[in-house]
Amino acid sequence: MADHFTESLNVARMHASSTMKAAQKAAELRAQGHSVTDLTVGEPDFDTPKFIKEYAVEGISKGITKYTASSGMPDLRQSVAEFYAMCFGAEIDPGQVAAACGGKQALFNAACTLLNPGDDVLIPKPYWVTFPEISTFCVANNVFIDTMETGFVLNADQVKRSITDRTKLLIINSPNNPTGRVIPPDEMVKIVEVCAERGVYVLTDECYLFFTYKPTEPYSLAVLPKELRDLVCIAGSFSKTFAMTGWRIGYTIASEKWTKAMVKLQSHSATHPTSFVQYACAKALRDTEKTLNAVASMLEEYAERRAWFIPALNTVDGFKCAMPEGAFYAFVDVRGLLGDRFKTSADVAEHLLNEAYVVVTDGAAFGAEGFLRLSYAASMETLRGAVDRMHRVFGKK
Ligand SMILES: Cc1ncc(COP(=O)(O)O)c(C=O)c1O
């Protein structure tokens, strides 16, 4: 029988993840026997800390293998609230926390329970690829705020200028993927205040929360006073912080009303994240010394790589890269290379791939033509090798 399948309109409007496409290209070249250096991955190259794995095994042994509440186990919700109290002094009620299958599902739950068709969603540009796709799925309109003029750091004035009567939501992400920029805490508060004046909600993706480099400190909007926090949903994730991308666990922190809506939605979709993973995460968050040590040692490694990699990138002809304050991405300005030889940053990325087998992500995927995103969640050896290859292809300053 002929296959008459056609995508639903909501899905047809979405685009496949371009960051995944680049990773796929790298895999194809590897399969052809080339030595490929992949700097596209947005994934820690560290293993999940051993003690967290052991807690998961303990959970399985104890028979924590059945359904939990759709909101997540009470113990996990409580431990997230306690962890934010300990790290930031935030006062969160466990009823404001809901478990999700990764930060991505947390974002989806938040957007899908708030947005109606025709609502405007403010998204600072450059943006993480999934943000516009989520609001597109919700049949909302993406309204981009260009942050080039402020060095990719969103400020309250830019938000204020962009709000209209149709604006329902602002999505922010600090530390930012792809730029590595961090919005200073006082500016974050101003941004939420500007939104609150106009009844605009804020969805803050805090998945790189703990990866900020000194002197920048982690800052969570969980510390806002209640009247402001009621407009905010935090999408949190264990993926990057604890090198647990494959475990698929994250959470939201939002008002009780918003949380209830998200739990209702989740009860008819994923139901909840894996039970023994929830168990392991609750245990890990309570094992604070080990948890914080694990995060600190990963951050130390990222900091060392950053200290070498960013200056090294700046020695490549035509590359300009500012020092990121957080996350693990270098966002390289290659506009100096554009002209007769290369028309777009995609051409630069393709040349690097074809001539040196180094895979990077084109900034256009993030709404920033003229830039490349290079992940330094890779060993020093890999990074040194990549820079050598770049020197060979583009020359050395
Ligand atoms: C900004 C941002 N948010 C969310 C995610 C998704 O993380 P998770 O694995 O928790 O779904 C990523 C992953 O790359 C990300 O870069």
Short mmCIF file of C-alpha atoms and ligand atoms in Angstrom, two decimals, residues 19 41-43 101-107 128-131 173 175-178 205-208 235-240 244-246 248-250 328-329 373, ligand 1:
data_model
loop_
_atom_site.label_atom_id
_atom_site.label_comp_id
_atom_site.label_asym_id
_atom_site.label_seq_id
_atom_site.Cartn_x
_atom_site.Cartn_y
_atom_site.Cartn_z
CA THR A 19 24.04 20.99 14.94
CA VAL A 41 29.64 18.53 20.05
CA GLY A 42 27.72 20.27 22.78
CA GLU A 43 28.45 17.46 25.17
CA CYS A 101 13.51 14.27 30.52
CA GLY A 102 16.39 16.69 30.05
CA GLY A 103 16.55 20.44 29.74
CA LYS A 104 15.06 20.19 26.29
CA GLN A 105 11.85 18.64 27.53
CA ALA A 106 11.78 21.16 30.37
CA LEU A 107 11.83 23.94 27.74
CA TRP A 128 20.42 28.05 20.68
CA VAL A 129 18.86 26.28 17.68
CA THR A 130 16.00 24.70 19.58
CA PHE A 131 14.44 27.93 20.94
CA ASN A 173 20.11 31.47 28.06
CA PRO A 175 25.79 31.22 30.09
CA ASN A 176 24.96 31.15 26.44
CA ASN A 177 25.20 28.57 23.74
CA PRO A 178 26.65 29.46 21.20
CA ASP A 205 17.61 28.08 30.16
CA GLU A 206 20.14 27.52 32.93
CA CYS A 207 21.70 24.36 31.55
CA TYR A 208 25.26 25.81 31.72
CA ALA A 235 14.74 25.09 32.71
CA GLY A 236 17.52 23.17 34.43
CA SER A 237 19.47 20.14 33.35
CA PHE A 238 21.81 17.53 34.76
CA SER A 239 23.23 16.94 31.25
CA LYS A 240 26.14 19.34 31.15
CA MET A 244 24.93 13.10 32.12
CA THR A 245 23.67 13.90 28.60
CA GLY A 246 22.48 10.36 27.90
CA ARG A 248 17.92 12.44 29.97
CA ILE A 249 17.08 14.28 33.12
CA GLY A 250 16.32 17.90 33.82
CA PHE A 328 32.33 25.50 26.61
CA TYR A 329 32.09 27.16 23.22
CA ARG A 373 30.98 27.81 16.91
C1 LIG B 1 21.35 25.94 25.59
C2 LIG B 1 20.96 24.51 25.74
N1 LIG B 1 19.81 24.21 26.36
C3 LIG B 1 19.40 22.94 26.53
C4 LIG B 1 20.16 21.89 26.04
C5 LIG B 1 19.60 20.51 26.17
O1 LIG B 1 20.13 19.82 27.17
P1 LIG B 1 19.48 18.46 27.67
O2 LIG B 1 20.45 17.39 27.34
O3 LIG B 1 19.32 18.67 29.14
O4 LIG B 1 18.17 18.27 27.00
C6 LIG B 1 21.35 22.15 25.37
C7 LIG B 1 22.14 21.05 24.81
O5 LIG B 1 22.99 21.22 23.97
C8 LIG B 1 21.78 23.49 25.24
O6 LIG B 1 22.94 23.81 24.63
#
